[in-house]
Amino acid sequence: MPALDRAVTAFAGLASGSYYWPEGLLAEQLIAGLASSRHRRQQAVAGGRRVLSSYRLPNGGGERAALLVDDRSGDVLAAALAHRECGVGSSTKGCRDDQHAVLSIFLRPGIDRAQAQPLLEWSRTVPNEDLDSGEEEKFEKTEYTTMDAAHTKALPVVRPKGFAAQVPLYPRAVIYRTGQDALSDKKARRVLRLQTVDSVAQVLAFYKQLSPPLDGIESEMDGASGYVLGSRNGIAFSVNAKPPRDMPAITNIEIEIAE
């Protein structure tokens, strides 16, 4: 559903948080929560709107998402994640259980909680047999966030210890936390993994248009992925950009300093 994915990224921007996994893009987690075609549902609601919902694969009803969409424009007006707050504060921390679930609701500016009521109603419809415990789900907390610029804009990326300050970082991105945490401390000094809702072409264009230009620059786009090679102040590095599997609206970026 490329058009719907783009509507999700336009709504969520570069907001991030720990819902299904630690400190990931909200847009990616919303798209993941709608992935199961078998559980995909849509329901017309008042005001020319509809609720689209599904589950995250393969995690069942404990991790699911819903969107409140304007039928005429296709814009996402509000979104919800039912989740277990996995990895909050730590990539190794476990998840909540079905009796201590969390419902996170995100509102487009100008949309109030009353208009998002269909998402609350959706949250109560998961069958017990679709949950790990087989028991009725209980939300320990429900949280609301308005997706204004303060929540959707890019924040400065904190470079890993030892990662050269001379290497330019794509400005509209967040650290791809699960990818970065998979690196050894030694490799993290020269490899930085980022994510953005911008396209691969936009990422490559940023590096090709730097001023002053990179020394010895090379670049190529091959299908959905691409790369840039070059150096600055004697430090050679590469930038590889590609979308994750089945998520063309998200771009993963890997910046690697040559050894």
Short mmCIF file of C-alpha atoms in Angstrom, two decimals:
data_model
loop_
_atom_site.label_atom_id
_atom_site.label_comp_id
_atom_site.label_asym_id
_atom_site.label_seq_id
_atom_site.Cartn_x
_atom_site.Cartn_y
_atom_site.Cartn_z
CA MET A 1 0.00 0.00 0.00
CA PRO A 2 2.52 2.63 -1.12
CA ALA A 3 0.03 5.53 -1.07
CA LEU A 4 -1.05 4.70 2.47
CA ASP A 5 2.58 4.32 3.58
CA ARG A 6 3.34 7.78 2.19
CA ALA A 7 0.33 9.19 4.05
CA VAL A 8 1.69 7.63 7.25
CA THR A 9 5.15 9.15 6.78
CA ALA A 10 3.61 12.56 6.00
CA PHE A 11 1.63 12.30 9.24
CA ALA A 12 4.38 10.98 11.53
CA GLY A 13 7.43 12.72 10.07
CA LEU A 14 10.57 11.86 12.01
CA ALA A 15 8.84 11.17 15.32
CA SER A 16 10.31 8.17 17.10
CA GLY A 17 9.71 6.12 20.22
CA SER A 18 9.77 2.68 21.83
CA TYR A 19 6.55 0.86 20.95
CA TYR A 20 7.27 -2.42 19.14
CA TRP A 21 11.05 -1.97 19.38
CA PRO A 22 13.42 0.56 20.99
CA GLU A 23 13.64 4.13 19.73
CA GLY A 24 12.42 3.49 16.19
CA LEU A 25 10.65 5.72 13.70
CA LEU A 26 6.98 5.99 14.57
CA ALA A 27 6.10 5.80 10.86
CA GLU A 28 7.90 2.48 10.48
CA GLN A 29 6.18 1.04 13.55
CA LEU A 30 2.75 2.18 12.32
CA ILE A 31 3.38 0.57 8.93
CA ALA A 32 4.60 -2.61 10.65
CA GLY A 33 1.43 -2.66 12.76
CA LEU A 34 -0.68 -2.73 9.59
CA ALA A 35 1.31 -5.49 7.87
CA SER A 36 -0.94 -8.53 8.29
CA SER A 37 -3.20 -8.78 5.24
CA ARG A 38 -5.25 -11.50 6.98
CA HIS A 39 -6.17 -9.16 9.83
CA ARG A 40 -6.63 -6.00 7.76
CA ARG A 41 -9.97 -4.31 8.38
CA GLN A 42 -11.62 -1.05 7.43
CA GLN A 43 -14.73 0.56 8.84
CA ALA A 44 -16.57 3.69 7.73
CA VAL A 45 -17.18 6.20 10.52
CA ALA A 46 -18.96 9.56 10.71
CA GLY A 47 -17.70 12.61 8.86
CA GLY A 48 -16.46 10.92 5.70
CA ARG A 49 -13.73 9.04 7.52
CA ARG A 50 -12.70 5.44 7.95
CA VAL A 51 -10.63 3.36 10.33
CA LEU A 52 -8.00 1.08 8.79
CA SER A 53 -6.41 -1.49 11.09
CA SER A 54 -4.36 -4.66 11.25
CA TYR A 55 -1.73 -6.59 13.24
CA ARG A 56 2.03 -6.65 13.18
CA LEU A 57 3.49 -9.86 11.76
CA PRO A 58 4.06 -12.34 13.34
CA ASN A 59 3.23 -10.96 16.77
CA GLY A 60 -0.55 -11.33 16.87
CA GLY A 61 -3.06 -8.97 18.41
CA GLY A 62 -0.74 -7.72 21.14
CA GLU A 63 0.94 -5.45 18.58
CA ARG A 64 -1.49 -3.77 16.23
CA ALA A 65 -2.18 -0.40 14.64
CA ALA A 66 -5.08 1.65 13.34
CA LEU A 67 -5.41 4.82 11.27
CA LEU A 68 -8.23 7.34 11.09
CA VAL A 69 -8.19 8.44 7.45
CA ASP A 70 -10.04 11.21 5.62
CA ASP A 71 -11.85 9.56 2.70
CA ARG A 72 -11.57 12.56 0.39
CA SER A 73 -7.94 13.57 0.85
CA GLY A 74 -6.47 10.25 1.99
CA ASP A 75 -4.72 12.10 4.83
CA VAL A 76 -4.11 10.37 8.15
CA LEU A 77 -5.97 12.36 10.82
CA ALA A 78 -5.02 10.20 13.80
CA ALA A 79 -3.28 6.91 14.47
CA ALA A 80 -3.07 4.41 17.29
CA LEU A 81 -0.65 1.72 18.40
CA ALA A 82 -1.61 -1.02 20.84
CA HIS A 83 1.72 -2.22 22.15
CA ARG A 84 3.78 -3.55 25.03
CA GLU A 85 6.31 -0.69 25.26
CA CYS A 86 9.13 -3.02 24.25
CA GLY A 87 12.62 -1.85 25.06
CA VAL A 88 11.73 1.45 26.74
CA GLY A 89 14.96 2.90 28.08
CA SER A 90 17.01 -0.08 26.97
CA SER A 91 17.36 -2.30 23.94
CA THR A 92 17.51 -5.31 26.27
CA LYS A 93 14.51 -4.56 28.47
CA GLY A 94 11.55 -6.86 27.98
CA CYS A 95 7.95 -6.08 27.07
CA ARG A 96 4.80 -5.61 29.12
CA ASP A 97 2.18 -8.36 29.21
CA ASP A 98 -1.44 -8.36 28.01
CA GLN A 99 -2.75 -7.09 31.35
CA HIS A 100 -0.41 -4.07 31.35
CA ALA A 101 -0.72 -2.94 27.73
CA VAL A 102 -0.27 0.60 26.42
CA LEU A 103 -2.42 2.46 23.91
CA SER A 104 -0.65 5.34 22.17
CA ILE A 105 -2.83 7.70 20.12
CA PHE A 106 -1.34 10.31 17.80
CA LEU A 107 -3.35 13.32 16.60
CA ARG A 108 -2.86 15.58 13.61
CA PRO A 109 -2.85 19.23 14.76
CA GLY A 110 -6.47 20.40 14.82
CA ILE A 111 -7.85 16.93 15.57
CA ASP A 112 -9.01 16.58 19.17
CA ARG A 113 -9.48 13.51 21.34
CA ALA A 114 -13.21 13.38 20.69
CA GLN A 115 -12.61 13.01 16.95
CA ALA A 116 -10.22 10.13 17.67
CA GLN A 117 -12.92 8.22 19.58
CA PRO A 118 -13.19 5.58 16.81
CA LEU A 119 -9.61 4.56 17.62
CA LEU A 120 -10.51 4.02 21.27
CA GLU A 121 -13.42 1.85 20.19
CA TRP A 122 -11.12 -0.10 17.85
CA SER A 123 -8.69 -0.74 20.71
CA ARG A 124 -11.34 -2.74 22.60
CA THR A 125 -12.12 -5.19 19.80
CA VAL A 126 -9.13 -7.57 19.83
CA PRO A 127 -10.24 -11.20 20.37
CA ASN A 128 -8.74 -12.87 23.45
CA GLU A 129 -7.55 -15.79 21.32
CA ASP A 130 -5.32 -13.39 19.35
CA LEU A 131 -3.36 -12.46 22.50
CA ASP A 132 -0.46 -14.37 24.03
CA SER A 133 -2.26 -14.80 27.35
CA GLY A 134 -5.62 -15.76 25.86
CA GLU A 135 -7.17 -13.36 28.37
CA GLU A 136 -8.88 -10.01 27.96
CA GLU A 137 -6.44 -7.21 27.22
CA LYS A 138 -6.13 -4.44 29.81
CA PHE A 139 -4.55 -1.07 29.04
CA GLU A 140 -2.54 0.20 31.98
CA LYS A 141 -2.22 3.59 30.31
CA THR A 142 -3.50 5.52 27.32
CA GLU A 143 -1.33 8.35 26.04
CA TYR A 144 -2.06 11.09 23.50
CA THR A 145 0.45 13.01 21.38
CA THR A 146 -0.27 15.88 18.99
CA MET A 147 1.97 15.54 15.94
CA ASP A 148 3.12 19.15 15.78
CA ALA A 149 6.54 20.24 14.54
CA ALA A 150 8.09 19.69 17.96
CA HIS A 151 7.31 15.97 17.65
CA THR A 152 7.85 15.38 13.92
CA LYS A 153 11.05 17.32 13.20
CA ALA A 154 14.53 15.84 13.12
CA LEU A 155 16.65 16.21 16.25
CA PRO A 156 20.45 16.46 16.15
CA VAL A 157 22.01 13.00 15.88
CA VAL A 158 24.47 12.18 18.66
CA ARG A 159 27.48 10.61 16.98
CA PRO A 160 28.86 7.41 18.50
CA LYS A 161 32.06 7.87 20.46
CA GLY A 162 34.97 8.12 18.05
CA PHE A 163 32.87 8.71 14.91
CA ALA A 164 34.64 11.49 12.97
CA ALA A 165 32.96 14.89 13.20
CA GLN A 166 34.15 15.77 9.67
CA VAL A 167 31.78 13.26 8.07
CA PRO A 168 28.49 14.99 7.13
CA LEU A 169 25.31 13.37 8.44
CA TYR A 170 22.02 13.48 6.58
CA PRO A 171 20.10 16.19 8.51
CA ARG A 172 16.56 14.74 8.33
CA ALA A 173 17.23 11.42 10.01
CA VAL A 174 17.27 9.61 13.33
CA ILE A 175 19.60 6.89 14.56
CA TYR A 176 18.43 3.45 13.44
CA ARG A 177 18.74 2.19 17.00
CA THR A 178 18.26 -1.55 16.54
CA GLY A 179 20.68 -1.51 13.61
CA GLN A 180 23.26 0.59 15.45
CA ASP A 181 23.04 -1.51 18.61
CA ALA A 182 23.90 -4.60 16.55
CA LEU A 183 27.38 -3.17 15.86
CA SER A 184 30.41 -3.85 18.01
CA ASP A 185 31.88 -0.85 19.85
CA LYS A 186 34.85 -0.92 17.49
CA LYS A 187 32.72 -0.91 14.34
CA ALA A 188 30.41 1.79 15.73
CA ARG A 189 33.38 4.19 15.68
CA ARG A 190 33.28 4.14 11.89
CA VAL A 191 29.74 3.00 10.99
CA LEU A 192 26.57 4.97 11.68
CA ARG A 193 23.11 3.68 10.77
CA LEU A 194 20.30 6.20 10.31
CA GLN A 195 16.69 6.20 9.11
CA THR A 196 14.57 8.80 7.38
CA VAL A 197 11.19 9.18 5.72
CA ASP A 198 12.87 10.94 2.80
CA SER A 199 13.58 9.02 -0.40
CA VAL A 200 16.86 7.40 -1.40
CA ALA A 201 17.17 10.01 -4.16
CA GLN A 202 16.86 12.84 -1.62
CA VAL A 203 19.58 11.31 0.56
CA LEU A 204 21.99 10.92 -2.36
CA ALA A 205 21.22 14.44 -3.61
CA PHE A 206 22.18 15.92 -0.22
CA TYR A 207 25.66 14.41 -0.42
CA LYS A 208 26.15 15.23 -4.10
CA GLN A 209 25.22 18.89 -3.52
CA LEU A 210 27.42 19.56 -0.49
CA SER A 211 29.46 22.75 -0.60
CA PRO A 212 32.37 22.49 -0.81
CA PRO A 213 31.85 19.26 -2.75
CA LEU A 214 33.25 15.96 -1.55
CA ASP A 215 36.63 15.02 -2.98
CA GLY A 216 36.66 12.13 -5.47
CA ILE A 217 32.89 11.79 -5.35
CA GLU A 218 31.19 8.81 -6.99
CA SER A 219 27.48 8.00 -6.92
CA GLU A 220 25.09 5.52 -8.46
CA MET A 221 21.41 4.64 -8.14
CA ASP A 222 20.48 1.02 -8.82
CA GLY A 223 16.76 0.37 -8.63
CA ALA A 224 15.54 1.26 -5.15
CA SER A 225 19.01 1.64 -3.60
CA GLY A 226 22.01 3.87 -4.15
CA TYR A 227 25.35 5.03 -2.80
CA VAL A 228 27.77 7.93 -2.63
CA LEU A 229 31.54 7.63 -2.12
CA GLY A 230 33.85 10.52 -1.35
CA SER A 231 36.11 12.15 1.19
CA ARG A 232 36.28 15.30 3.26
CA ASN A 233 39.39 16.63 4.98
CA GLY A 234 41.21 13.43 4.08
CA ILE A 235 38.58 11.13 5.60
CA ALA A 236 37.09 8.74 3.03
CA PHE A 237 33.59 7.41 3.60
CA SER A 238 30.62 5.85 1.85
CA VAL A 239 26.88 6.39 2.17
CA ASN A 240 24.54 3.54 1.25
CA ALA A 241 20.79 4.12 1.19
CA LYS A 242 17.97 1.66 0.60
CA PRO A 243 14.42 1.01 1.85
CA PRO A 244 13.74 -1.82 4.32
CA ARG A 245 11.96 -4.86 2.96
CA ASP A 246 8.30 -4.11 2.14
CA MET A 247 8.61 -0.49 3.34
CA PRO A 248 9.35 1.75 0.34
CA ALA A 249 8.39 4.90 2.28
CA ILE A 250 11.29 4.43 4.75
CA THR A 251 14.99 4.79 3.89
CA ASN A 252 17.82 3.14 5.81
CA ILE A 253 21.16 4.94 5.61
CA GLU A 254 24.54 3.44 6.47
CA ILE A 255 27.53 5.78 6.64
CA GLU A 256 30.85 3.96 6.81
CA ILE A 257 34.27 5.53 7.27
CA ALA A 258 36.99 3.69 5.37
CA GLU A 259 39.54 1.82 7.47
#
